[in-house]
Amino acid sequence: MKFLSRVLPFILPILLMSCGSAESKKTATDHTTQNDLDGAPTFNADSAFSYIVAQEAFGPRVPGSAGHKACAEYLTSFMAENTDTVITQRGTVTAYNGDRLPIVNIMGRVKPQLKDRVLLLAHWDTRPWADADPDEANHNRPINGANDGGSGVAVIMEIARQLKTLDLPVGVDLLLVDAEDYGHSATFENTTESWCLGTQYFVDHLPYGRDTLPRYGICLDMVGGRGAVFHREYMSEALAGSVVDRVWNVAARSGFGDRFINSVGGSIVDDHIFINRAGIPCIDIVEINNPETGSFPPTWHTLDDTSANIDRSSLRAAGQTVLNTLYLDIPR
């Protein structure tokens, strides 16, 4: 993860490259006028937590490591069991420091025959260095990434399991991207492209035609911290504001208005930036205004990012909101 800032010098180029249509954004806003959430499936936070523990059992999931390889097999198998078809993208990318990284992007597809689609995504790799740890002796040690990586993946896994109970009239793509967290943290300017390498690879090898791009996307990152609250992220507002409106309205209607704060909390470089560049209006649900730190959760890029510091109520707030957002696509 990826530098929090109030001012982004690269915002104009990204805005110019983003080609999400006004029509797509209007569709997302219109759905929020529905009022009935009765019958929506209940997101199981205990199940999501178990998926975090399962990922953590592989150890740090740094590209090229044994834990990374084993976890890729686990996630691919899970998607094969819980979705209709799986796309895996395997490649090699070059990190900012010259490291060559073997990556695996994993996408489970529900109802792949439908052109009308929604994209959910999270990164599944973990930071190679605990460079924010209070003990400098730990700065070259890899993190477990229970929250930063594991929590977003776990929410998507639980949603994949829940989708079996829904007869959605839209297709859903559940994308787990690699090599998000191998970026340069020394400065903010001119390091944007060092992050989210797996998503950049995905965009360069996009498995969609222009007429089958998902209508919108939701990225989930660090959604399991203790007492986590989710402010409207600045770049999400700028690039896909109507999707932010839709999700935050659903959160309020679902009883999570105290978790989804209706004000901008800052801006970050994350996977949603590059998905927007592909022409898919995409937002980020992420904790970026923690009351203790003023930015990311206190466990961010430290050895304390373990399942012991995961809050099931945070997982439920994020997961139920996204599940309800999908549920509202069902005409009633």
XYZ file of N, CA, C and O in Angstrom, residues 48-49 51-53 55-56 61 122-126 144-157 220-224 305 310 315:
140
model
N -15.735 -15.224 6.761
C -14.699 -14.365 6.172
C -13.428 -14.392 7.014
O -12.309 -14.463 6.480
N -13.590 -14.338 8.323
C -12.419 -14.380 9.201
C -11.650 -15.685 9.012
O -10.411 -15.694 9.007
N -11.286 -17.301 6.334
C -10.502 -17.195 5.108
C -9.235 -16.356 5.323
O -8.219 -16.580 4.659
N -9.287 -15.406 6.239
C -8.076 -14.666 6.589
C -7.077 -15.596 7.263
O -5.882 -15.606 6.936
N -7.565 -16.390 8.215
C -6.692 -17.335 8.915
C -6.078 -18.329 7.931
O -4.885 -18.675 8.030
N -5.407 -17.848 4.744
C -4.345 -17.177 3.999
C -3.103 -16.984 4.866
O -1.971 -17.203 4.417
N -3.318 -16.570 6.100
C -2.206 -16.306 7.012
C -1.385 -17.567 7.251
O -0.169 -17.494 7.482
N 2.795 -13.686 1.654
C 2.524 -14.094 0.269
C 3.253 -13.153 -0.688
O 2.657 -12.455 -1.517
N -9.555 -7.334 -5.075
C -8.689 -7.104 -3.917
C -7.325 -7.682 -4.263
O -7.209 -8.591 -5.089
N -6.285 -7.166 -3.612
C -4.958 -7.753 -3.842
C -4.707 -8.842 -2.810
O -5.077 -8.731 -1.648
N -4.027 -9.917 -3.260
C -3.809 -11.060 -2.378
C -2.352 -11.217 -1.955
O -2.043 -12.034 -1.073
N -1.455 -10.434 -2.520
C -0.048 -10.491 -2.113
C 0.150 -9.693 -0.827
O -0.746 -8.956 -0.387
N 1.326 -9.818 -0.226
C 1.632 -9.071 0.994
C 2.955 -8.322 0.844
O 3.805 -8.680 0.027
N 2.630 -10.463 7.536
C 1.606 -11.482 7.338
C 0.444 -10.964 6.499
O -0.245 -11.735 5.832
N 0.157 -9.669 6.572
C -0.872 -9.082 5.729
C -2.266 -9.623 5.971
O -3.028 -9.834 5.023
N -2.635 -9.829 7.242
C -3.995 -10.291 7.529
C -5.024 -9.248 7.105
O -6.083 -9.587 6.548
N -4.730 -7.973 7.363
C -5.628 -6.899 6.955
C -5.255 -6.377 5.573
O -6.090 -6.312 4.673
N -3.997 -6.015 5.387
C -3.535 -5.434 4.126
C -3.270 -6.541 3.111
O -2.157 -7.021 2.943
N -4.337 -6.919 2.468
C -4.320 -8.030 1.528
C -5.352 -9.071 1.933
O -6.326 -9.315 1.215
N -5.180 -9.672 3.100
C -6.035 -10.786 3.505
C -7.490 -10.431 3.694
O -8.378 -11.215 3.336
N -7.786 -9.240 4.236
C -9.179 -8.923 4.565
C -10.022 -8.698 3.319
O -11.156 -9.190 3.226
N -9.495 -7.959 2.349
C -10.252 -7.751 1.114
C -10.506 -9.051 0.378
O -11.603 -9.295 -0.143
N -9.484 -9.904 0.323
C -9.631 -11.210 -0.320
C -10.693 -12.038 0.402
O -11.548 -12.676 -0.231
N -10.668 -12.036 1.730
C -11.616 -12.833 2.511
C -13.047 -12.376 2.278
O -13.964 -13.204 2.179
N -13.263 -11.076 2.202
C -14.613 -10.566 1.936
C -15.081 -11.025 0.563
O -16.225 -11.464 0.390
N -14.213 -10.967 -0.426
C -14.591 -11.414 -1.773
C -14.860 -12.919 -1.784
O -15.804 -13.393 -2.446
N -14.073 -13.689 -1.051
C -14.312 -15.133 -0.984
C -15.675 -15.435 -0.374
O -16.416 -16.298 -0.874
N -11.635 -3.647 -2.581
C -11.656 -3.765 -1.119
C -10.233 -3.936 -0.620
O -9.520 -4.842 -1.056
N -9.827 -3.050 0.304
C -8.459 -3.100 0.818
C -8.462 -2.635 2.274
O -9.038 -1.596 2.598
N -7.841 -3.412 3.124
C -7.761 -3.085 4.559
C -9.143 -2.778 5.137
O -9.399 -1.704 5.665
N -10.026 -3.764 5.038
C -11.396 -3.598 5.524
C -11.640 -4.367 6.819
O -12.789 -4.520 7.235
N -10.557 -4.842 7.474
C -10.736 -5.663 8.670
C -10.128 -5.100 9.932
O -10.053 -5.805 10.944
N 0.331 -6.805 11.650
C -0.779 -7.036 10.733
C -1.071 -8.534 10.680
O -0.738 -9.235 9.719
N -7.684 -8.439 13.681
C -8.814 -8.317 12.760
C -10.109 -8.187 13.553
O -10.315 -8.855 14.562
N -15.282 -6.436 9.024
C -15.506 -7.309 7.870
C -16.982 -7.347 7.501
O -17.350 -7.290 6.320
